[in-house]
mmCIF file of C-alpha atoms and ligand atoms in Angstrom:
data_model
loop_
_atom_site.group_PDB
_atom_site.id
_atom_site.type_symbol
_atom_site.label_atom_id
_atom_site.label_comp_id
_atom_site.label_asym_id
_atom_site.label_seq_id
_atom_site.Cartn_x
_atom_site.Cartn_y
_atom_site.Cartn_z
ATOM 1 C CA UNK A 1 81.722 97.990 116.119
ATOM 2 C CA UNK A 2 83.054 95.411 114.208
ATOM 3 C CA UNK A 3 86.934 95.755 114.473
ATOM 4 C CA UNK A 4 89.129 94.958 111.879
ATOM 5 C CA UNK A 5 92.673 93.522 112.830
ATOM 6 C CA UNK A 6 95.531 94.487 110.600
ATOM 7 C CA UNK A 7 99.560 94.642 110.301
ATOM 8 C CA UNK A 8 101.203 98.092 109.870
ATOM 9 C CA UNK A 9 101.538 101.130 112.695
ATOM 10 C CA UNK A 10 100.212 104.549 111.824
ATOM 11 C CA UNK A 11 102.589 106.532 110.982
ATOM 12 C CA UNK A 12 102.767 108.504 114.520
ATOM 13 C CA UNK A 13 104.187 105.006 115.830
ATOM 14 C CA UNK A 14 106.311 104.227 113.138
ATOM 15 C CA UNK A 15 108.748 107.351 115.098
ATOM 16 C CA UNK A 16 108.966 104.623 118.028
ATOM 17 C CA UNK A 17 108.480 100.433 116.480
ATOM 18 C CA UNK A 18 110.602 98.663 114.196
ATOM 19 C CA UNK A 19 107.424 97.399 112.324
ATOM 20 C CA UNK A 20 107.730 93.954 110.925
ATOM 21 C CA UNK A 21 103.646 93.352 111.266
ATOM 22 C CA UNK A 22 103.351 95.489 107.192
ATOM 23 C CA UNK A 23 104.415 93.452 104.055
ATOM 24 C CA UNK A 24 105.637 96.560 101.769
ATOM 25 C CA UNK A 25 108.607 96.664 99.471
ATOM 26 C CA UNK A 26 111.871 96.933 101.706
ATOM 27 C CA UNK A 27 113.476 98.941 98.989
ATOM 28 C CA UNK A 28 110.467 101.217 98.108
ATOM 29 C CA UNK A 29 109.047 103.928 97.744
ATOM 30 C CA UNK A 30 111.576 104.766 94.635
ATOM 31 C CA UNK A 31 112.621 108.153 94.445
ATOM 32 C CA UNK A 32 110.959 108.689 91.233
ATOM 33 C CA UNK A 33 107.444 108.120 92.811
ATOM 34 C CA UNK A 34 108.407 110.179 95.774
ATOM 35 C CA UNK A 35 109.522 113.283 93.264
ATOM 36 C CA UNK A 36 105.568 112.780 91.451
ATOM 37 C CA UNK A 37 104.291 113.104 94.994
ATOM 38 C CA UNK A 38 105.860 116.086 95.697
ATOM 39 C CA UNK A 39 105.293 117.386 91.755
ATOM 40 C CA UNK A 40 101.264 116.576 92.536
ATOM 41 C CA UNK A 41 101.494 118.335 95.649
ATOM 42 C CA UNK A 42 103.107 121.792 94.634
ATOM 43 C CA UNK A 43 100.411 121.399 91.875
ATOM 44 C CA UNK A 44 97.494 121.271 94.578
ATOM 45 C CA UNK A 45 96.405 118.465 92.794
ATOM 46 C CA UNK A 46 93.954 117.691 96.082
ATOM 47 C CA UNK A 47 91.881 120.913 95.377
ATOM 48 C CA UNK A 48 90.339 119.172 92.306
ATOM 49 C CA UNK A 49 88.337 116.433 92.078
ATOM 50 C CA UNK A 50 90.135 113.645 90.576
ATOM 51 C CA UNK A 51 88.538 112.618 86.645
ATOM 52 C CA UNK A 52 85.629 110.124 87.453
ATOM 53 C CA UNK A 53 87.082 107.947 84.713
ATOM 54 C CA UNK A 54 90.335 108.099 85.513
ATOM 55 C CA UNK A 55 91.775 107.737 81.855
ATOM 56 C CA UNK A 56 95.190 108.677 82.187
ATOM 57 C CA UNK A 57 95.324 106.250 85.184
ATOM 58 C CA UNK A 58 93.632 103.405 83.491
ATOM 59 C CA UNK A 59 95.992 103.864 80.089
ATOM 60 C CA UNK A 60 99.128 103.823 82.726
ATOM 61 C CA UNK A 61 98.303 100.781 84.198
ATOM 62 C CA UNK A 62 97.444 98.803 81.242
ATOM 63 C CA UNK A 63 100.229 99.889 79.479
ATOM 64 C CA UNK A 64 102.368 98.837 82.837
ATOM 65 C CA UNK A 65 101.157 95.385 83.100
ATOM 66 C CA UNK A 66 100.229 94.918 79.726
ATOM 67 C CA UNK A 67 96.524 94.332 79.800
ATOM 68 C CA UNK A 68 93.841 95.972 77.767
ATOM 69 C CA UNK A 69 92.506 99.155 79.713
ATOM 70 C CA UNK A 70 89.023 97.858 78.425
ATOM 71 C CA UNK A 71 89.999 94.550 81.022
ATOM 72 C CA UNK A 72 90.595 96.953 83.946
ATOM 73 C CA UNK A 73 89.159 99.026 86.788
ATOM 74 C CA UNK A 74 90.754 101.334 88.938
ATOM 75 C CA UNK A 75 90.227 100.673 92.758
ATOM 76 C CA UNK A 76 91.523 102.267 96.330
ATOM 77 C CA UNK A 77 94.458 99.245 96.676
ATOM 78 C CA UNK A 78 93.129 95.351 96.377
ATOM 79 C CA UNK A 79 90.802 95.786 99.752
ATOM 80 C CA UNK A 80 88.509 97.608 97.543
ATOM 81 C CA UNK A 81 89.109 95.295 94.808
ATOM 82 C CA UNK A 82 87.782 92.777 96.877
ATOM 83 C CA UNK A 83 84.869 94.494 97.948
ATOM 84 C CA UNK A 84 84.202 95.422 94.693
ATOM 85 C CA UNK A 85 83.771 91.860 93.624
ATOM 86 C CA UNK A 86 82.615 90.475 96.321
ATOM 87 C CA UNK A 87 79.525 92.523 96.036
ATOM 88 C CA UNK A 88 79.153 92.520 92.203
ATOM 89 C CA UNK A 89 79.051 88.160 92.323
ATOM 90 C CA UNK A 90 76.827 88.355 95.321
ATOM 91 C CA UNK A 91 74.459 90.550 93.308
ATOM 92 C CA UNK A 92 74.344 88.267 90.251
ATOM 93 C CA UNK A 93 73.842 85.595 92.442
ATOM 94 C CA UNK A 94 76.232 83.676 93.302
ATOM 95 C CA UNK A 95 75.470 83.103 97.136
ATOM 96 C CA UNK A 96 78.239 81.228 98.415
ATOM 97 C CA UNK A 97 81.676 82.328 99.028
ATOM 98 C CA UNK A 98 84.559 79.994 99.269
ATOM 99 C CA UNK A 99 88.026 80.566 101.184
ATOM 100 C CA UNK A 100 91.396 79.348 100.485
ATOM 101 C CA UNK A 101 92.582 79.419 103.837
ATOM 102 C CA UNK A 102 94.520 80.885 105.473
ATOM 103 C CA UNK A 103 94.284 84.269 103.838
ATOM 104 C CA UNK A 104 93.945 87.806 103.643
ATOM 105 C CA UNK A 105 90.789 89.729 105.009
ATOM 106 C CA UNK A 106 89.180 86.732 106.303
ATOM 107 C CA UNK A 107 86.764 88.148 108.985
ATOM 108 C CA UNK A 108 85.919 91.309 106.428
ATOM 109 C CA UNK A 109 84.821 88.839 103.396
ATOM 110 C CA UNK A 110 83.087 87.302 106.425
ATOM 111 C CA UNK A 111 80.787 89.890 107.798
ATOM 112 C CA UNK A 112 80.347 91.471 104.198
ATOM 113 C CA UNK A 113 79.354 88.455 102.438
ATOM 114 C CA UNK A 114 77.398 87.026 105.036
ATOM 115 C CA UNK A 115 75.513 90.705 105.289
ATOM 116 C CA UNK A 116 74.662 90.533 101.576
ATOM 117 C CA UNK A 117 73.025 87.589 102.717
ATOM 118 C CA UNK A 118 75.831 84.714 101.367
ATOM 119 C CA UNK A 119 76.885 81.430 102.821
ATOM 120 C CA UNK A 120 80.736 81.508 103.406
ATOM 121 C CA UNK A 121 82.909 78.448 103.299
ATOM 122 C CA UNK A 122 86.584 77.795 104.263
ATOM 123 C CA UNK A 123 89.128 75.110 102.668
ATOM 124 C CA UNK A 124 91.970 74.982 104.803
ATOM 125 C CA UNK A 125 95.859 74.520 103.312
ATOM 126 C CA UNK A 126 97.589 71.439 104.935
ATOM 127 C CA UNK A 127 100.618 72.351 107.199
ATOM 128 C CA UNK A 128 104.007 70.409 106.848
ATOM 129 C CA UNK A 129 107.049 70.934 109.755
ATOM 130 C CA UNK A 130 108.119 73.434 106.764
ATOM 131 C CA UNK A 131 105.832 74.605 104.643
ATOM 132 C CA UNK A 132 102.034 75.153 103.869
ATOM 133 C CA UNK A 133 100.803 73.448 100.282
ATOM 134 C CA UNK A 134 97.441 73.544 98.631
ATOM 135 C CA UNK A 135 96.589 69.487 98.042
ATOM 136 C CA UNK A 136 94.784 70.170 94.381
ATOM 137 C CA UNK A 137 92.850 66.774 94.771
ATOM 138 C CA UNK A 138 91.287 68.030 98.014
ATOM 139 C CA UNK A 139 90.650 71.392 96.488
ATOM 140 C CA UNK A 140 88.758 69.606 93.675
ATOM 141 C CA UNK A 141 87.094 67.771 96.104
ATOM 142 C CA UNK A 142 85.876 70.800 97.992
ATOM 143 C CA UNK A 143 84.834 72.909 94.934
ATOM 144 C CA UNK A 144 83.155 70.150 92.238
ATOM 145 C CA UNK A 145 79.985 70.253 93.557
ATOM 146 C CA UNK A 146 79.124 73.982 94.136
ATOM 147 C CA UNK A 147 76.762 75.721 92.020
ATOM 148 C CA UNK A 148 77.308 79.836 91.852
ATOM 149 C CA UNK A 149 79.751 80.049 93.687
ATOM 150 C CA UNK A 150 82.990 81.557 93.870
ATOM 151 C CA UNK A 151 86.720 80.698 95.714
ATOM 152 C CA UNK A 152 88.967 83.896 96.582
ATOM 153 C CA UNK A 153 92.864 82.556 96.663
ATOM 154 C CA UNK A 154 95.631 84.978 97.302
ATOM 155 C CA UNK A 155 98.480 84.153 95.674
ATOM 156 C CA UNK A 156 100.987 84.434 96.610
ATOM 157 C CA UNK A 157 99.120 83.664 99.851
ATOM 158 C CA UNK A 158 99.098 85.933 102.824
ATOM 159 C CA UNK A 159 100.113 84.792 105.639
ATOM 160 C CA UNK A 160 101.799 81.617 104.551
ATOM 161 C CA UNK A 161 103.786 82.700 101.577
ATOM 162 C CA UNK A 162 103.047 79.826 99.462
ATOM 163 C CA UNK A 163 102.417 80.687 95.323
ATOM 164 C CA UNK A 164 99.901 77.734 93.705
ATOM 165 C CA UNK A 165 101.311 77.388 90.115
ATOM 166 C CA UNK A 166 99.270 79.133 87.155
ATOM 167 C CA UNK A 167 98.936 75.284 85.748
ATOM 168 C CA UNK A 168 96.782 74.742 88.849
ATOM 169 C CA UNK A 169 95.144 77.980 88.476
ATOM 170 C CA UNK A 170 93.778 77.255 85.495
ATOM 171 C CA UNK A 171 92.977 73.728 86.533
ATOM 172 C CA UNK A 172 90.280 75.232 88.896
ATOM 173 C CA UNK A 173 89.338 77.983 86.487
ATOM 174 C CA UNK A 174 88.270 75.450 84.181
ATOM 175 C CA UNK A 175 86.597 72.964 86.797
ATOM 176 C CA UNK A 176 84.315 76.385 87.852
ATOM 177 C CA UNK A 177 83.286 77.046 84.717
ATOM 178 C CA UNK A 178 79.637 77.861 83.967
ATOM 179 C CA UNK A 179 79.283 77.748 87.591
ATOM 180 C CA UNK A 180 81.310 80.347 89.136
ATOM 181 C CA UNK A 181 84.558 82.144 89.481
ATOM 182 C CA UNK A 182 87.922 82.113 90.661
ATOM 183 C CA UNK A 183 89.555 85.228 92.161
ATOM 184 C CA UNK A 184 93.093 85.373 92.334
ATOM 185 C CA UNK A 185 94.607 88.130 94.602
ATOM 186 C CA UNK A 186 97.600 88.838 93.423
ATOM 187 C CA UNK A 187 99.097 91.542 95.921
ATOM 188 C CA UNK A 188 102.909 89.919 96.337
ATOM 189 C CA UNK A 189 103.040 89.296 92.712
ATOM 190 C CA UNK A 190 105.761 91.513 91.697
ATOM 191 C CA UNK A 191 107.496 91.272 94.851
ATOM 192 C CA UNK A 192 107.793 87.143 94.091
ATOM 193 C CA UNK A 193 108.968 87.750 90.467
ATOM 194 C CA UNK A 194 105.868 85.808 89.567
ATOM 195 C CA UNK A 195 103.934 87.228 86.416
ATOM 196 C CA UNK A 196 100.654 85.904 88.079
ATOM 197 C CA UNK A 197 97.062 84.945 86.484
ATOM 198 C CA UNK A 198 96.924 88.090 84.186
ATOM 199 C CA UNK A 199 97.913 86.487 80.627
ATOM 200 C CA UNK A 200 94.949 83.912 81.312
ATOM 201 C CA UNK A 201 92.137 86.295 81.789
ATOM 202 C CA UNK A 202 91.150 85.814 78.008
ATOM 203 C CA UNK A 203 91.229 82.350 78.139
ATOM 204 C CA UNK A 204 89.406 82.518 81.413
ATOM 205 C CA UNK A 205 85.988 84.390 81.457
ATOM 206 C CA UNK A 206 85.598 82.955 85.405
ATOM 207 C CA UNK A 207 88.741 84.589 86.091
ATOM 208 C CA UNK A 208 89.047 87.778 88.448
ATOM 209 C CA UNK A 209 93.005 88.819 89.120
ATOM 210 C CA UNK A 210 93.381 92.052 91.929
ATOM 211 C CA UNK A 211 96.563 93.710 91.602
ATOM 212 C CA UNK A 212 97.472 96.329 94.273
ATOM 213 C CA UNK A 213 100.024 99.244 94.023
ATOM 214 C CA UNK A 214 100.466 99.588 97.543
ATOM 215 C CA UNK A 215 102.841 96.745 98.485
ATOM 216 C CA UNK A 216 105.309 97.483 95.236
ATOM 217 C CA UNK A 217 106.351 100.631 95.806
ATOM 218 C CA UNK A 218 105.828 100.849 99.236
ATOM 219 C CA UNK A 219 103.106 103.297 99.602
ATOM 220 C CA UNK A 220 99.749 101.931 101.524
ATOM 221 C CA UNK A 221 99.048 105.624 102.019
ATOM 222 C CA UNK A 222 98.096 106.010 98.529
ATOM 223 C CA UNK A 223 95.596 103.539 97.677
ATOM 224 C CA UNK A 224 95.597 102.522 94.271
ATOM 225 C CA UNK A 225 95.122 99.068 92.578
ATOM 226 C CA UNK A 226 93.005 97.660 90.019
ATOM 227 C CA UNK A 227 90.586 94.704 89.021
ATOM 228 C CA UNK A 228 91.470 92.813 86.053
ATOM 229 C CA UNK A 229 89.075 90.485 83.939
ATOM 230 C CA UNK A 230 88.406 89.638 80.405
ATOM 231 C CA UNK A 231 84.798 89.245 81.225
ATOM 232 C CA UNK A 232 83.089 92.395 79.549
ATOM 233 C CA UNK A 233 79.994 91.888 81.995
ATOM 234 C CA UNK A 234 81.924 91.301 85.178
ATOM 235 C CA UNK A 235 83.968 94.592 84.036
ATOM 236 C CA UNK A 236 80.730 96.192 83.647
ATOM 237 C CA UNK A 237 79.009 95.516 86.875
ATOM 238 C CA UNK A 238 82.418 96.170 88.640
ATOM 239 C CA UNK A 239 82.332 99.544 87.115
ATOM 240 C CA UNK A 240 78.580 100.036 88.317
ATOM 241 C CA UNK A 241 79.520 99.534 91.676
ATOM 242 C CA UNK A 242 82.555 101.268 91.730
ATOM 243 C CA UNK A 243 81.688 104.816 93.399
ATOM 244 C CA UNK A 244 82.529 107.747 91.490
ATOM 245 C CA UNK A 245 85.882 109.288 92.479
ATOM 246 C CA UNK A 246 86.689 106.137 94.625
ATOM 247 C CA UNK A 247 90.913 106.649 93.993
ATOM 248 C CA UNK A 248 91.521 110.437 95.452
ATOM 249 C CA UNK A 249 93.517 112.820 93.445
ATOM 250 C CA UNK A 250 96.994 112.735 95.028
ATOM 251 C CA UNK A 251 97.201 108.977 94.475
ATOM 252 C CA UNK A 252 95.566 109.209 90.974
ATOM 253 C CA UNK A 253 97.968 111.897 90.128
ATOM 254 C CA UNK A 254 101.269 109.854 91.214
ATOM 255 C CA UNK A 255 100.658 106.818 89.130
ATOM 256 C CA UNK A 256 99.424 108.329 86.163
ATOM 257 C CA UNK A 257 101.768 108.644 83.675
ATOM 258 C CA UNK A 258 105.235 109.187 84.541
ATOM 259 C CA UNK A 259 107.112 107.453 86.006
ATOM 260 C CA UNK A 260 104.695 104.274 85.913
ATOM 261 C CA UNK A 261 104.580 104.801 82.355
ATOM 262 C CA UNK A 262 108.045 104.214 81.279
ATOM 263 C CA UNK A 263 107.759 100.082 81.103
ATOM 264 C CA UNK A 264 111.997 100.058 80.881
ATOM 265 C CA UNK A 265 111.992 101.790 84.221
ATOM 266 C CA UNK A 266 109.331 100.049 85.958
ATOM 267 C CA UNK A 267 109.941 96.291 84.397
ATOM 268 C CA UNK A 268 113.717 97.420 86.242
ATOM 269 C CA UNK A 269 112.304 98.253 89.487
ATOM 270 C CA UNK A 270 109.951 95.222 89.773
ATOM 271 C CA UNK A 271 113.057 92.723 88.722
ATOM 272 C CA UNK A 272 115.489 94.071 91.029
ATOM 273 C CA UNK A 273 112.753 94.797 93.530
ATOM 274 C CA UNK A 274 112.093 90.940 93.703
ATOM 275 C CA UNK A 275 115.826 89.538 93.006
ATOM 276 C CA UNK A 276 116.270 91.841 96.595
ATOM 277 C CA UNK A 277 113.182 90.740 98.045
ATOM 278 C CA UNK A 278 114.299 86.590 97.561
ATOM 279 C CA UNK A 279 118.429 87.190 98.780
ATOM 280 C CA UNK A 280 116.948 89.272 102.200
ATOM 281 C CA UNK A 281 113.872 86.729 102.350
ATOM 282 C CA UNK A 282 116.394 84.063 103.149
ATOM 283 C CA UNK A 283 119.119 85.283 104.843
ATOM 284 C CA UNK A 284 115.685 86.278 107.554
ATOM 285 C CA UNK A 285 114.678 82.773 106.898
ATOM 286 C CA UNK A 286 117.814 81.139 107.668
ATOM 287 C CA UNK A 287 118.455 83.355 110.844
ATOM 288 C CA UNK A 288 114.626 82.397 112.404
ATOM 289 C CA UNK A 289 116.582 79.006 111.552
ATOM 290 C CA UNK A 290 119.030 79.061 113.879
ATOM 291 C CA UNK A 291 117.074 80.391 116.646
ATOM 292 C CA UNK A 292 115.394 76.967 116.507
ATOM 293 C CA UNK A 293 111.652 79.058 115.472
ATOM 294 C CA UNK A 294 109.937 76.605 112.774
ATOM 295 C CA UNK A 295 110.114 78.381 109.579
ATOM 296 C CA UNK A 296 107.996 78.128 106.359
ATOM 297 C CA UNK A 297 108.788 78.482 103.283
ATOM 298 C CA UNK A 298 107.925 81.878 101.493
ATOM 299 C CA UNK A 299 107.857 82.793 98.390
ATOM 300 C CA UNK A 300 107.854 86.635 98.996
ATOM 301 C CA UNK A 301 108.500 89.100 101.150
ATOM 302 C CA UNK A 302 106.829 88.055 104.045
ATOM 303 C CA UNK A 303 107.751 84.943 106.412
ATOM 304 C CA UNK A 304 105.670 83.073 108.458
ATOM 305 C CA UNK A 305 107.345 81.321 111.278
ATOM 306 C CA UNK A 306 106.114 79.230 114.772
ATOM 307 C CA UNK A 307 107.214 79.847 118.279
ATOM 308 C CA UNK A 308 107.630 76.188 119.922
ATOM 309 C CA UNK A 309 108.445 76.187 123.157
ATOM 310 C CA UNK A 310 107.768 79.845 124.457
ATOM 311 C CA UNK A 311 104.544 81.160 125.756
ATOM 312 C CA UNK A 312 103.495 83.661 122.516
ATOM 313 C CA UNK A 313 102.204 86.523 124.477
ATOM 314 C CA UNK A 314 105.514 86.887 126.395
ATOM 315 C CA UNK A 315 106.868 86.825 123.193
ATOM 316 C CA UNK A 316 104.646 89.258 121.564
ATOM 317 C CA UNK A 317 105.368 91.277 124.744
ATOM 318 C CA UNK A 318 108.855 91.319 125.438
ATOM 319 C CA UNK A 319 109.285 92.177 121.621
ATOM 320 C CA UNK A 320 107.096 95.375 121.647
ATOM 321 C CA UNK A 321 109.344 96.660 124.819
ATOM 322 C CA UNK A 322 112.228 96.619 122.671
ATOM 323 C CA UNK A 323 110.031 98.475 120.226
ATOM 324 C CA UNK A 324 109.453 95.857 117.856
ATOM 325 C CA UNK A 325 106.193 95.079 116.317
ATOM 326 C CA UNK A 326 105.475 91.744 114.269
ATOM 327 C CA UNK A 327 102.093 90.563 113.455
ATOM 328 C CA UNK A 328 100.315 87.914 115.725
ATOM 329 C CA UNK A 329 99.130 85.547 113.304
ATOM 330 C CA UNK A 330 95.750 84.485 115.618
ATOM 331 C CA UNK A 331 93.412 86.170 113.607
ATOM 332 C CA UNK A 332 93.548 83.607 110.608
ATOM 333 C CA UNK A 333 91.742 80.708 110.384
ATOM 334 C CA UNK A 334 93.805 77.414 111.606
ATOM 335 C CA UNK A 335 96.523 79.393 113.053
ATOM 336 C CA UNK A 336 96.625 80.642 116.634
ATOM 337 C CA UNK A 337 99.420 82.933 118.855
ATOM 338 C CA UNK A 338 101.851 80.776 118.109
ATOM 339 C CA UNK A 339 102.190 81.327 114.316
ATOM 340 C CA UNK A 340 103.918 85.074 113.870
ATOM 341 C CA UNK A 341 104.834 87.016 110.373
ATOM 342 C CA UNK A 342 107.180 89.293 109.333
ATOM 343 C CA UNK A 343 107.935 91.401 106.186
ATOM 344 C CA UNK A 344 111.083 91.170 104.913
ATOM 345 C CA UNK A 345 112.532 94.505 105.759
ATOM 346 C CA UNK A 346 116.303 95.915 104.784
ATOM 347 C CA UNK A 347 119.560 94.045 105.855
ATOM 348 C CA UNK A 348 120.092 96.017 108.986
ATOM 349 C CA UNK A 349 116.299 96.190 110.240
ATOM 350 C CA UNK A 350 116.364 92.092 109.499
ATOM 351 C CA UNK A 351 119.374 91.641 111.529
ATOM 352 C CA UNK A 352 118.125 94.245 114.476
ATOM 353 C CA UNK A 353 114.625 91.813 114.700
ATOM 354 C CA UNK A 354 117.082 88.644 114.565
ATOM 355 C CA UNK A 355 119.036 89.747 117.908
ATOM 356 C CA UNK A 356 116.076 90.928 119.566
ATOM 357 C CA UNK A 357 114.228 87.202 119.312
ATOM 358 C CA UNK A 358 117.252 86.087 120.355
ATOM 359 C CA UNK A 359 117.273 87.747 123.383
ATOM 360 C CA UNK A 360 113.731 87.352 124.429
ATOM 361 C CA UNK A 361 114.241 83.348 123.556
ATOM 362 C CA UNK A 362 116.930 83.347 125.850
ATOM 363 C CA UNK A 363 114.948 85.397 128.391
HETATM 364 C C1 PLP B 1 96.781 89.372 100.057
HETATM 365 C C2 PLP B 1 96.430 90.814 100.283
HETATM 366 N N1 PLP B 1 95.477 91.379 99.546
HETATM 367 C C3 PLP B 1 95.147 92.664 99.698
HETATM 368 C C4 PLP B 1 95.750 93.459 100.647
HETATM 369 C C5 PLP B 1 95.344 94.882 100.767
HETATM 370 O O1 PLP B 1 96.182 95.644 99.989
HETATM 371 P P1 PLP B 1 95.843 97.150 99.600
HETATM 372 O O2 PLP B 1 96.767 97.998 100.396
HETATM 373 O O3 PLP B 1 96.142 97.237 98.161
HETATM 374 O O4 PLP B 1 94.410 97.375 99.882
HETATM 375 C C6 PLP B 1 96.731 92.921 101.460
HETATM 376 C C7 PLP B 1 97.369 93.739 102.491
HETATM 377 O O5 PLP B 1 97.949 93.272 103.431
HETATM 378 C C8 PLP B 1 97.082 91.556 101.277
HETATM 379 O O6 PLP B 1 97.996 90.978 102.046
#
């Protein structure tokens, strides 16, 4: 079987680990999501099928983010989103699949594209003692030759942090097109205070963005995202492909109109969401600091640090006995055990985390 490595304990473990290895919202879910949850429940919402079109969820979101519904599809959180496109270029033929790595998903995009019979490339980020950066020049380098093909960037990226400014964005956009796309995955995008790729999609007809739900408000149980293009053939092959029913009813039924729909109260909860997100992002930064662990510089909620002179699996170890998970960073490409990320989590979980690296640095 072809096992996929991911942050985030079930919920059975969550009873027993301090879990650092998930990148949700530290001050999610919001109590007004958590009352529709319960209102969707008492309403047996999962004894019906959920509607196939999903209008009332569609009208939510693009009233939300401000994008024309006819620009967006509904998906099960940006995993499927991915899929979803993945499949849909690879159909129209565009055979080869580029990487902006290190990222998200790596191995899946892998063994998917590779099984709809696509070549997959990889452009590794340079590294500095601080921070990962995308060298535009060498990214132009990499992509000016390739015919139908297409480069998958998460941005902010996962697991470095870094965000690559819209101006660049659109710089390879515009160098793709009429010979493939750009997909931006935007997961961290409210949780950075950035307003991401989606007021370029009209410009853009190469340009794919993937927003998620699940890493907002703090609920990966209820997967719900959505694919966003100005591209009305892309939107209709995505739409093809998308099975029937593929959001279930529960999550459906929470973000469909209220509360999503009241832009005051969401527009608040996304700004004070990521004001929170930055202050607790570097007070955790600034503590790794000190414990002399090499720190890089995030722009979300996540940070992605480097254990110098310990051996990683002790480290990995002697965390998880004090019932502390953070995620092992050796599944991306160009990073091994050493690199380790955690999600920004509230003041008190941050400072908990803090004094237990402390303790297993000074053995
Ligand atoms: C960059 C990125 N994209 C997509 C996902 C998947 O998110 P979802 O829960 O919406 O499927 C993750 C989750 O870790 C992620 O980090």
């Amino acid at each position: 079987m072809f096992r996929r490595v991911h942050g985030g304990v079930s919920w059975i473990d969550s009873k027993r680990f301090l879990d650092f290895s998930v990148n949700v919202n530290p001050f999610g879910p919001p109590k007004e999501i958590v009352e529709k949850l319960h209102y969707c429940i008492n309403n047996e919402v999962y004894r019906f099928y959920p509607d196939p079109n999903y209008q009332l969820l569609r009208k939510t979101l693009s009233e939300a983010y401000d994008i024309n519904e006819k620009n967006l599809v509904p998906t099960a959180g940006a995993s499927e989103a991915l899929y979803l496109v993945i499949k849909c270029l690879i159909s129209r033929g565009f055979r080869h699949v580029l990487l902006l790595s290190p990222t998200y998903g790596e191995p899946e995009i892998k063994a998917l594209a590779e099984e709809l019979g696509a070549k997959v490339s990889f452009i590794l980020m340079s590294e500095t003692q601080d921070k990962f950066y995308v060298d535009l020049d060498s990214l132009i380098d990499n992509i000016k030759n390739v015919e139908r093909a297409f480069l998958i960037v998460s941005n902010p990226n996962n697991p470095t942090g870094i965000y690559i400014d819209q101006n660049d964005i659109e710089t390879v956009a515009e160098l793709l097109d009429g010979r493939g796309f750009l997909i931006v995955d935007e997961a961290y995008s409210e949780l950075s205070g950035k307003r991401g790729s989606l007021d370029l999609l009209n410009y853009y007809d190469n340009l794919i963005a993937i927003r998620t739900l699940t890493k907002l408000f703090a609920t990966p149980g209820l997967r719900t995202g959505f694919l966003a293009s100005g591209s009305k053939r892309l939107i209709k092959c995505l739409e093809a492909l998308r099975p029937t029913w593929n959001i279930d009813s529960i999550s459906s039924c929470v973000f469909s109109g209220k509360p999503l729909e009241d832009s005051k109260w969401f527009r608040r909860f996304v700004l004070d969401s990521s004001e929170g997100v930055k202050a607790l992002r570097e007070d955790l930064e600034n503590g790794l600091k000190k414990l002399g662990l090499r720190v890089f510089k995030s722009e979300t909620n996540f940070v992605l640090s480097k254990i110098m002179d310990l051996d990683p699996e002790e480290f990995y170890r002697k965390l998880y006995l004090k019932n502390i998970i953070v995620r092992n960073c050796n599944s991306f490409r160009g990073l091994s055990s050493r690199y380790f990320r955690v999600g920004v989590k509230d003041g008190i979980s941050n400072k908990v985390l803090l004094e237990a690296i402390k303790e297993v640095i000074r053995g």
